Coordinates of N, CA and C in Angstrom, one line a residue:
X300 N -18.5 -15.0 -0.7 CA -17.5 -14.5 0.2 C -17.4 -13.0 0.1
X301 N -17.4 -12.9 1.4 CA -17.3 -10.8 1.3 C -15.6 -10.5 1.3
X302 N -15.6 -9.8 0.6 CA -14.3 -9.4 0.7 C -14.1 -7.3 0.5
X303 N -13.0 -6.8 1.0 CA -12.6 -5.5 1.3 C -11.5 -5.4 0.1
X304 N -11.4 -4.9 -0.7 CA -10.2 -4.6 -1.5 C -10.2 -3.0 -1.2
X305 N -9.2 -2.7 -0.9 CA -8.2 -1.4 -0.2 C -7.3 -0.9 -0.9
X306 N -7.1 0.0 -1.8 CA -6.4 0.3 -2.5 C -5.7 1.5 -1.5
X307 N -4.4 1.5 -1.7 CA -3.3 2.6 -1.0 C -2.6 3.3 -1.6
X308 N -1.8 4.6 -1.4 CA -1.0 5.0 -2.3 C -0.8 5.9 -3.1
X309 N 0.0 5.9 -4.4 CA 0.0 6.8 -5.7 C -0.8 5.9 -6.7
X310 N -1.7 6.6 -7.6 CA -2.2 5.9 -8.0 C -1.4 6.0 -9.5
X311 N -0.4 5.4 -9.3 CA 0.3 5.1 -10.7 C -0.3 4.1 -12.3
X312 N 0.2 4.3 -12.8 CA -0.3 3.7 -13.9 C -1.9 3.4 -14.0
X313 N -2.9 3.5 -12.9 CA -4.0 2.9 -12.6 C -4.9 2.7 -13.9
X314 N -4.4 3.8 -15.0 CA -5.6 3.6 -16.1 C -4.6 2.6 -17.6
X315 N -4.1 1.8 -16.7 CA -3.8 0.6 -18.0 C -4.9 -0.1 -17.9
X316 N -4.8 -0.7 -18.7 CA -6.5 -1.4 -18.6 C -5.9 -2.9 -18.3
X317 N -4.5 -3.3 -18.2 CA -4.1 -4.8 -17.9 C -4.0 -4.7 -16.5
X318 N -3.9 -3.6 -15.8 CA -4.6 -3.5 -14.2 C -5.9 -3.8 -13.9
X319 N -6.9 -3.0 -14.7 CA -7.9 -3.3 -14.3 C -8.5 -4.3 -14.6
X320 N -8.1 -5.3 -15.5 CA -8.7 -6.5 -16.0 C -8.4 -7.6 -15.3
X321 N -6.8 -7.6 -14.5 CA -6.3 -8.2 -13.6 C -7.0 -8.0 -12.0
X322 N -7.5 -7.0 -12.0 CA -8.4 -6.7 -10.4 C -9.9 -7.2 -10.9
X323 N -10.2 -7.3 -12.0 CA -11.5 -7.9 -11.8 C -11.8 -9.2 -12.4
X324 N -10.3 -9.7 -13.0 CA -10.7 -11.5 -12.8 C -10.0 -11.8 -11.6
X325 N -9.5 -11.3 -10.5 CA -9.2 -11.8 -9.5 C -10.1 -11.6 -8.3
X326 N -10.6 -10.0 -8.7 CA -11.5 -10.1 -7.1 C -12.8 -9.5 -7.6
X327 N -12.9 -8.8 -8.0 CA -14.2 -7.7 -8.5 C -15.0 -8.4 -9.3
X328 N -14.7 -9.2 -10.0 CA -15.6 -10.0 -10.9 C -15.7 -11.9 -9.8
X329 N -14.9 -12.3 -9.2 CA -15.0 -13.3 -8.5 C -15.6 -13.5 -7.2
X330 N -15.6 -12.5 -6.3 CA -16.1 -12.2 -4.9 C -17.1 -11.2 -5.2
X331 N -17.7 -10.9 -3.7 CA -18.6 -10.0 -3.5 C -17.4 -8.6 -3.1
X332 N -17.1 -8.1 -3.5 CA -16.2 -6.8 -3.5 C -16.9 -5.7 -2.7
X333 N -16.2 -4.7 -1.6 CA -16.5 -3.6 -1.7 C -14.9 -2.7 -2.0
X334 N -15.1 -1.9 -2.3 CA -13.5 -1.3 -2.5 C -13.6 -0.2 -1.9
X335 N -12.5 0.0 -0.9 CA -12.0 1.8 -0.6 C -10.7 2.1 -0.6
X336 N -10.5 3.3 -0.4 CA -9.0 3.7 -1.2 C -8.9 5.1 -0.4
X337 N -7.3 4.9 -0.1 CA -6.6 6.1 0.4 C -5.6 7.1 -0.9
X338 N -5.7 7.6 -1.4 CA -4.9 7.8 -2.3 C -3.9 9.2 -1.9
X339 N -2.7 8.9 -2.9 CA -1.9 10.5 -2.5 C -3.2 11.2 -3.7
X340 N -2.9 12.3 -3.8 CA -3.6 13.3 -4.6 C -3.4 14.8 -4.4
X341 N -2.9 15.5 -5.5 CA -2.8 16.7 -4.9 C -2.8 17.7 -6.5
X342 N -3.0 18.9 -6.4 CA -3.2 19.7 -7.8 C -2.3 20.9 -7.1
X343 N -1.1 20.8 -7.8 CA -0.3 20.6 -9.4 C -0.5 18.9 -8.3
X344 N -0.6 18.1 -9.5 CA 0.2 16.8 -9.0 C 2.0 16.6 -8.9
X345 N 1.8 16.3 -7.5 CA 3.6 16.2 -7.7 C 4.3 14.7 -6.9
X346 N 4.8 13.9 -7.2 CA 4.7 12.8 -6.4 C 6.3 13.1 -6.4
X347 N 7.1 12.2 -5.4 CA 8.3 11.8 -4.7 C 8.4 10.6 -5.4
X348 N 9.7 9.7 -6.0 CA 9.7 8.5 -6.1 C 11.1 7.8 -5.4
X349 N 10.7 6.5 -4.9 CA 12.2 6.9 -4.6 C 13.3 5.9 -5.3
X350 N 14.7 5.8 -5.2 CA 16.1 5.8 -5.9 C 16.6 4.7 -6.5
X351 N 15.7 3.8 -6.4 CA 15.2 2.4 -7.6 C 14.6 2.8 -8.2
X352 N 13.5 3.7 -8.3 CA 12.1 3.3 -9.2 C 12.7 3.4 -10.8
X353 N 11.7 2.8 -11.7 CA 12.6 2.6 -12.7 C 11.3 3.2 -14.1
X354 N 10.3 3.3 -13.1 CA 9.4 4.2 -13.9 C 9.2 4.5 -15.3
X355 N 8.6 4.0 -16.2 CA 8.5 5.2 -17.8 C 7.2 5.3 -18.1
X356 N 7.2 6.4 -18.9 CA 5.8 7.2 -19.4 C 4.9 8.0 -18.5
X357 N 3.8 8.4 -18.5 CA 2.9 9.2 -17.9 C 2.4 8.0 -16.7
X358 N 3.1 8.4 -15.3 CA 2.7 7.5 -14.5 C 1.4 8.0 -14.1
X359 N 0.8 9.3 -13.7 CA -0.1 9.7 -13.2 C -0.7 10.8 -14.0
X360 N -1.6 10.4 -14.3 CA -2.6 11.7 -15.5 C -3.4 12.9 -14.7
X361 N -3.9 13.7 -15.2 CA -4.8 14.4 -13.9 C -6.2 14.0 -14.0
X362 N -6.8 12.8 -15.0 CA -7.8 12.2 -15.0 C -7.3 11.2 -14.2
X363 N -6.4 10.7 -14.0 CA -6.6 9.3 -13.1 C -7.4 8.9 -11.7
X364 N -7.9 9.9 -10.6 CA -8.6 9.9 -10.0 C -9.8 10.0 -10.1
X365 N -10.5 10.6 -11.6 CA -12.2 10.3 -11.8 C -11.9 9.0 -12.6
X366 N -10.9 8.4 -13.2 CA -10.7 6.9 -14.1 C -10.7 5.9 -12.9
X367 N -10.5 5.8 -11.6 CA -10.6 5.2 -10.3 C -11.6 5.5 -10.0
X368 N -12.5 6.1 -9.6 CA -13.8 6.3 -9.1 C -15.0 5.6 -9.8
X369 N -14.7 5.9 -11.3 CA -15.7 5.5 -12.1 C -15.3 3.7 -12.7
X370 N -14.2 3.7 -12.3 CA -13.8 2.1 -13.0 C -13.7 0.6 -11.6
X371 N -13.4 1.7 -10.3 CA -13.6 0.6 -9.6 C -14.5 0.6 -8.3
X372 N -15.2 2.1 -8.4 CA -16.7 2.6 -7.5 C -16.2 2.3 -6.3
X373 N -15.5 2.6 -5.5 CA -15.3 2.8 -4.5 C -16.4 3.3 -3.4
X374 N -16.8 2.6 -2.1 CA -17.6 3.2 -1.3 C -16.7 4.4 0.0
X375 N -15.4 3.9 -0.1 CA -15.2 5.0 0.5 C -13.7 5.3 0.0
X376 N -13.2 6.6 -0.3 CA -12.0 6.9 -0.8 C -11.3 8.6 0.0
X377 N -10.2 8.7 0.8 CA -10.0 9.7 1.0 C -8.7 10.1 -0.1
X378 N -8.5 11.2 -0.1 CA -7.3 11.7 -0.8 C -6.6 12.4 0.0
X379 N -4.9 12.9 0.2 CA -4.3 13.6 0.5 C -3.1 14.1 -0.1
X380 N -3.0 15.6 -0.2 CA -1.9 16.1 -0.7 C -0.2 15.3 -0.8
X381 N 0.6 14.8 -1.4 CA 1.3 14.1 -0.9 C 2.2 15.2 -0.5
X382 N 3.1 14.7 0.7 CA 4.2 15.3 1.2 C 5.3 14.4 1.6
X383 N 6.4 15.3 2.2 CA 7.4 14.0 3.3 C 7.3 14.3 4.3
X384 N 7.7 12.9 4.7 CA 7.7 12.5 6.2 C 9.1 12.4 6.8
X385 N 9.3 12.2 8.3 CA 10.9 12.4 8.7 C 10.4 11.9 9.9
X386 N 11.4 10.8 10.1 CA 11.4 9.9 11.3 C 11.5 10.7 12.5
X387 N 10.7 10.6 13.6 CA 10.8 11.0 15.3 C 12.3 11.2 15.7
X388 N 12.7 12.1 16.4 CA 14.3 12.2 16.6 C 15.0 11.2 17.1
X389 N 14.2 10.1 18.2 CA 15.1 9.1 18.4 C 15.2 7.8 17.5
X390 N 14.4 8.0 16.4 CA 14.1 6.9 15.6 C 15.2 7.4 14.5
X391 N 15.2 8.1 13.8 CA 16.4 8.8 12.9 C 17.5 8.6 13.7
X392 N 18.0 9.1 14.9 CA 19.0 9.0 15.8 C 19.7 7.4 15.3
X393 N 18.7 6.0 15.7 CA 18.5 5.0 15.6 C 19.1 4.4 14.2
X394 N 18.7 5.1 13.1 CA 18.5 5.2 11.2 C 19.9 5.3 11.1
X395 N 20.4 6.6 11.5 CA 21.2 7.0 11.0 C 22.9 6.4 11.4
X396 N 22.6 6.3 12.7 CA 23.7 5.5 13.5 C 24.1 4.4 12.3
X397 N 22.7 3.5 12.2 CA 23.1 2.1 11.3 C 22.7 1.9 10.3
X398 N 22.0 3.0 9.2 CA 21.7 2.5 8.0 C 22.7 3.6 7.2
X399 N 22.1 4.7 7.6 CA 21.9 5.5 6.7 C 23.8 6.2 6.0
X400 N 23.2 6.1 4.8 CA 24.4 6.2 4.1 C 25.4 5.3 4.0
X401 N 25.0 3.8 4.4 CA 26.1 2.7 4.3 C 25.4 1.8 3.0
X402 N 24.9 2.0 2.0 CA 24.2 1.1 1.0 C 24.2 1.9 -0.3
X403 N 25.4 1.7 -1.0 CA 25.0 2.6 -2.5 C 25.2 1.6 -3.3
X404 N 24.2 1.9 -4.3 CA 24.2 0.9 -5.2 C 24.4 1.4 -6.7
X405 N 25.2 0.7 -7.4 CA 25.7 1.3 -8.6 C 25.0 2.2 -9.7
X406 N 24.0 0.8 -9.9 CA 22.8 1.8 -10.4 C 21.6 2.7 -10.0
X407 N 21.3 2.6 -8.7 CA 20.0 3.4 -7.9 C 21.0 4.2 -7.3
X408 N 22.1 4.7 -6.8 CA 22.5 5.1 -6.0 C 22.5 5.0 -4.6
X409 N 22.6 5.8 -3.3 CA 22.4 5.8 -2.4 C 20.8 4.7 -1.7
X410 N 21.2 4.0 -1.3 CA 19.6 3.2 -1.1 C 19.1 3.9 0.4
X411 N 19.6 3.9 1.5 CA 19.5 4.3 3.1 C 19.9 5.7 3.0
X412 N 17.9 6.4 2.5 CA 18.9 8.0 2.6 C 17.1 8.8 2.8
X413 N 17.2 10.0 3.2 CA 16.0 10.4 4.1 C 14.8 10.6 2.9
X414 N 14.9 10.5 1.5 CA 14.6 10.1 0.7 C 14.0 9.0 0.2
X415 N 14.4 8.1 0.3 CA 13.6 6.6 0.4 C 13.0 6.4 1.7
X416 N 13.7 6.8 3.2 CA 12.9 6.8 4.4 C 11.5 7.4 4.1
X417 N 11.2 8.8 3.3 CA 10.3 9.7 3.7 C 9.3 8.7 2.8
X418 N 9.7 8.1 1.4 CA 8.9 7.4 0.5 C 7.6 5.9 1.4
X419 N 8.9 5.2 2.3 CA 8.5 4.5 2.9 C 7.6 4.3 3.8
X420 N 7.5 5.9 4.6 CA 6.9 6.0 5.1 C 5.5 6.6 4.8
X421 N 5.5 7.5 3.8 CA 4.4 7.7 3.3 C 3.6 6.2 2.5
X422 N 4.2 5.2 2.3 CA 3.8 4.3 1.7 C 2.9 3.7 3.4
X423 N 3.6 3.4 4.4 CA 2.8 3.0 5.3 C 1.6 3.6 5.8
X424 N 1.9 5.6 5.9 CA 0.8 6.0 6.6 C -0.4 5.7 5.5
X425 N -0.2 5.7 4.0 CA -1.2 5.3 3.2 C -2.2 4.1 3.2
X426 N -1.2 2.9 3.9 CA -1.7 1.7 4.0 C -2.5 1.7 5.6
X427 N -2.1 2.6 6.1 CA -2.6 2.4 8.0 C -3.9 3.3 6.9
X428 N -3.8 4.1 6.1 CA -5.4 4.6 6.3 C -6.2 4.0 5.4
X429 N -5.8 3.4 4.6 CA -7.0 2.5 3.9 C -6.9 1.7 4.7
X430 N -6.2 1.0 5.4 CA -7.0 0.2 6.4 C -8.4 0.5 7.4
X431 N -8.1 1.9 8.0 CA -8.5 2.6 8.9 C -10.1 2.3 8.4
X432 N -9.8 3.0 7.0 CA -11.6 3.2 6.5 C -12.1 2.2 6.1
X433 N -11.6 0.9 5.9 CA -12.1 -0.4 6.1 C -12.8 -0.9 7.4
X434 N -12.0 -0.2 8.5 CA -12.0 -0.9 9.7 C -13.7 0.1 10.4
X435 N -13.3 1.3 9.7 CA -14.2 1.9 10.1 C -15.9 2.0 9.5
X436 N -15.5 1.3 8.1 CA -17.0 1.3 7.6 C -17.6 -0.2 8.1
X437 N -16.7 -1.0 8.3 CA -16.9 -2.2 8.7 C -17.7 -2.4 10.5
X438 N -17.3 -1.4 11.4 CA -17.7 -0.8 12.4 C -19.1 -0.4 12.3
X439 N -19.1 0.7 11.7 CA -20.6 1.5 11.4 C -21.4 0.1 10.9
X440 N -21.1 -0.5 9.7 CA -22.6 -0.9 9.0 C -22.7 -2.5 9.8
X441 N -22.0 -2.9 10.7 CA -21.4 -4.4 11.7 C -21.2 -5.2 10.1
X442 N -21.0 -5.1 9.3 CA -20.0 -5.9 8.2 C -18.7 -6.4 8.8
X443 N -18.9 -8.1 8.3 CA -17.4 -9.0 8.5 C -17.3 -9.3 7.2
X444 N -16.2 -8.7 7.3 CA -15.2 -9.0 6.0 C -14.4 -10.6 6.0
X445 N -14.8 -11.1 4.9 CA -13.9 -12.4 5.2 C -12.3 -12.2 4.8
X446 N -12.0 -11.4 3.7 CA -10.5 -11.2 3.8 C -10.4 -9.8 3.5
X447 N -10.0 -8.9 4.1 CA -9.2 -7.7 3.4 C -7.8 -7.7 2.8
X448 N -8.4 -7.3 1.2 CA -7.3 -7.0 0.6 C -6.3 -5.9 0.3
X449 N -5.4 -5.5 0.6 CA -4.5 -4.3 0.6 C -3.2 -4.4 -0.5
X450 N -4.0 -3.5 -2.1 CA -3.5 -3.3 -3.1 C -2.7 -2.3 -3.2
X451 N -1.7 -2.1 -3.8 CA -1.1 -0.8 -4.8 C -2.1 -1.0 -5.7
X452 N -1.9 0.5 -6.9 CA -2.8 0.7 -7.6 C -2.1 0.3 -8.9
X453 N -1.0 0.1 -8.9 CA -0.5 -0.3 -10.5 C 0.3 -1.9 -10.7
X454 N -0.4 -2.5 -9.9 CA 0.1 -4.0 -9.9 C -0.7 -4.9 -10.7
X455 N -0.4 -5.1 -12.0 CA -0.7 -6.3 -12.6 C -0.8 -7.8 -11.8
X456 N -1.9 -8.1 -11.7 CA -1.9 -9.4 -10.8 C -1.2 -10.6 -12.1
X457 N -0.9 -11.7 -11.1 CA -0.9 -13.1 -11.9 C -1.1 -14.4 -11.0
X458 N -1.8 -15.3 -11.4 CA -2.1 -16.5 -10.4 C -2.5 -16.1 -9.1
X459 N -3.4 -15.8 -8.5 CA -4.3 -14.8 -7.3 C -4.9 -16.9 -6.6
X460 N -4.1 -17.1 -5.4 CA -5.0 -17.9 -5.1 C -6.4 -17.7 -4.8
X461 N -7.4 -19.0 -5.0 CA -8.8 -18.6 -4.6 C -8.7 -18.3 -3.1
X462 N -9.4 -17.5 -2.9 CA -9.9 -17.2 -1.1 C -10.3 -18.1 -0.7
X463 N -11.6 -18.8 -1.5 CA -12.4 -19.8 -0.4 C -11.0 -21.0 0.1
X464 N -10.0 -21.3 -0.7 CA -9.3 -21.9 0.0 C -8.3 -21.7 1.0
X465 N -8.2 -20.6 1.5 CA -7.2 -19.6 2.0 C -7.4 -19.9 3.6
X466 N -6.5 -19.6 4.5 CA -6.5 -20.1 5.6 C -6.8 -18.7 6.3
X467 N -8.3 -18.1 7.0 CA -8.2 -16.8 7.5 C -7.8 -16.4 8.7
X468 N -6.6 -17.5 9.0 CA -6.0 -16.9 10.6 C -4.7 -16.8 9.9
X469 N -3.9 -16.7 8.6 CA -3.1 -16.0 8.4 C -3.3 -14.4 7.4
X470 N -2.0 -14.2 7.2 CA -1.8 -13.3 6.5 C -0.8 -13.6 5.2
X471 N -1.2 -13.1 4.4 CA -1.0 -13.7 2.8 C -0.2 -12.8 2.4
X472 N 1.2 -13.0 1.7 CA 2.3 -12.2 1.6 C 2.5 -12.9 -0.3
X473 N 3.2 -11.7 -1.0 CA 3.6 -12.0 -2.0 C 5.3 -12.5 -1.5
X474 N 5.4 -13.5 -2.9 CA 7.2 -13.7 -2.3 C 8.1 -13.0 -3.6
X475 N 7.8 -12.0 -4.1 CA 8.5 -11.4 -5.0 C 10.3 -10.8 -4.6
X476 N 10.1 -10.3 -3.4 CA 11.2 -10.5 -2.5 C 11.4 -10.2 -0.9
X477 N 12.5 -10.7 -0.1 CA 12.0 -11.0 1.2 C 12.0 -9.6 2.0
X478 N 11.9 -8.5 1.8 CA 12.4 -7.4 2.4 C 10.7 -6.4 2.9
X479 N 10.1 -6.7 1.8 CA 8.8 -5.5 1.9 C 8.3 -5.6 0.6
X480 N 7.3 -6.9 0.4 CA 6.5 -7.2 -0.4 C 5.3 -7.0 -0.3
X481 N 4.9 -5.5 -0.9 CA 4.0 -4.8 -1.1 C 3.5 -4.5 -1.9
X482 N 3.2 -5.2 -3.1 CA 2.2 -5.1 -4.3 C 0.8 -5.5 -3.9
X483 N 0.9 -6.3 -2.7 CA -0.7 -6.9 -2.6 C -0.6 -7.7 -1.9
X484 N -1.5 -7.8 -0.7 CA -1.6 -8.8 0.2 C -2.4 -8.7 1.1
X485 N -3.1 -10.2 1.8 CA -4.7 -10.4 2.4 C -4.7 -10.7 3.4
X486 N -5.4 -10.9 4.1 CA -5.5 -11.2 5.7 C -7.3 -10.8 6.3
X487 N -7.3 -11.7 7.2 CA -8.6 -11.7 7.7 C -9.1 -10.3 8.8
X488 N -10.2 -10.0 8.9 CA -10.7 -9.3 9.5 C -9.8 -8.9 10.8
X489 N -9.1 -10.1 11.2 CA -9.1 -9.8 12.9 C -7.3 -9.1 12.8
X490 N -6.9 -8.8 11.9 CA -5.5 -8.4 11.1 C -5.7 -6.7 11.1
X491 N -6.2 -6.1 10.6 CA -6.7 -4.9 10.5 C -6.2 -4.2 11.6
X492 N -6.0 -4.8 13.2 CA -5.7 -3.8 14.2 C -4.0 -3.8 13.8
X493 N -3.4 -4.8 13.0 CA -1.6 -4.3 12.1 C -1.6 -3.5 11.1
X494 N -2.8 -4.2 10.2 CA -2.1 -3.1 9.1 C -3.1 -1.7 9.8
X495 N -4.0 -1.2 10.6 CA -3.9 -0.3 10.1 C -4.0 0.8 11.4
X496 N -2.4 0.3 12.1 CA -1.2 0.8 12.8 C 0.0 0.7 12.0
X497 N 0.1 0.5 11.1 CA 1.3 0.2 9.9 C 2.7 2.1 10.2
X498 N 1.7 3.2 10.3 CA 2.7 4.2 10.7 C 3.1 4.1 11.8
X499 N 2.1 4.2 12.5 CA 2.2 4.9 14.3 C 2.8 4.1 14.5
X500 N 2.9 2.8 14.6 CA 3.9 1.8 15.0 C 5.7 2.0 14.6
X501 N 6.2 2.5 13.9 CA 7.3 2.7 13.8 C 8.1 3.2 14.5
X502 N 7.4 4.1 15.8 CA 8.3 4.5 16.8 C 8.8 2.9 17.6
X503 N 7.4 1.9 17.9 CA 7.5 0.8 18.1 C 8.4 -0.1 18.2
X504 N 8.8 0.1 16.7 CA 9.5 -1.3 16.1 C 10.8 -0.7 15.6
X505 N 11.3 0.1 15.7 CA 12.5 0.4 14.6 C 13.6 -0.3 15.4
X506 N 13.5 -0.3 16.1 CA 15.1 -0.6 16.9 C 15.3 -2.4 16.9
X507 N 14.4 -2.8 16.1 CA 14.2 -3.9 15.7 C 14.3 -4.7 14.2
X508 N 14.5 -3.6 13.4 CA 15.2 -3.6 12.1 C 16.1 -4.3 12.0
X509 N 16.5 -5.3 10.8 CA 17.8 -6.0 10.8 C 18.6 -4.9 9.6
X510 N 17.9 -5.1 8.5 CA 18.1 -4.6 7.4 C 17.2 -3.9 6.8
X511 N 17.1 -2.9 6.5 CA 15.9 -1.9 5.9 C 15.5 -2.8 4.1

């Protein structure tokens, strides 16, 4: 079985080694693996987190990006400076009317604030471009992927169903919670034209939001 593992994101914690032992008894060491990755990256490193994260220790080293290269060989990886992002004016217009600033939570604070917006969204445009370069090396060399997988970089896996039993006309979602379960999740080849419109789509869809 060919499979795409796509790494997205900040590459947080990536050099625990209970990550990486977890990505290669589930896919790297089980499937025929290629991996590519979008990552934030930037020197000074500076990341954004947002108003839950609950984070401790050195989340990001300045070797963590040659500790990814060399540990999970990636055939294709872009990097980008991280920055924020800020919703289109009628989609903010849209935010602001009905989220924003009506959710504080005792302990995170403010939850609906341009802060976690800008986090969010950098978390998508991350995911539309690992997709991208999946979709694009998969183009060039005519490779069918039988599942692409779209990882964070600091998710300890547990119980990973097998692929071969996996149904490839859906898409495989963690149920950790119902809102934006994003530590990891699979889908077949023909999936790739969603996730990796995952930004540009938000002009799209927003007015379609129940609850952020």
């Amino acid at each position: 079985m060919k499979i795409a593992l796509a790494f997205y994101g900040q590459p947080r914690y990536v050099k625990n080694e209970h990550i990486l032992k977890s990505y290669k008894k589930y896919f790297l060491d089980r499937y025929e693996c290629d991996v590519f990755a979008h990552m934030w990256w930037g020197d000074p490193v500076k990341y954004d987190t947002s108003s839950w994260n609950n984070c401790v220790g050195e989340m990001i080293s300045p070797d963590s990006l040659d500790f990814f290269k060399k540990n999970y060989n990636p055939i294709k990886l872009k990097t980008e400076e991280p920055r924020n992002f800020e919703f289109d004016n009628h989609v903010k217009k849209f935010i602001d009317e009905k989220f924003t600033g009506k959710r504080h939570c005792p302990k995170n604070g403010q939850i609906w604030c341009q802060r976690n917006y800008s986090n969010l969204m950098s978390h998508l445009h991350s995911m539309q471009e690992s997709s991208r370069i999946v979709s694009e090396y998969a183009d060039n060399t005519n490779i069918k992927y039988d599942f692409i997988v779209l990882a964070r970089y600091d998710t300890i896996l547990f119980d990973v169903p097998d692929l071969h039993e996996c149904d490839k006309e859906k898409l495989y979602l963690p149920c950790h919670h119902g809102r934006f379960p994003d530590v990891v999740m699979f889908c077949s080849h023909k999936h790739l034209a969603w996730s990796g419109n995952l930004f540009d789509d938000i002009s799209k869809v927003y007015d379609r939001i129940d609850t952020p």
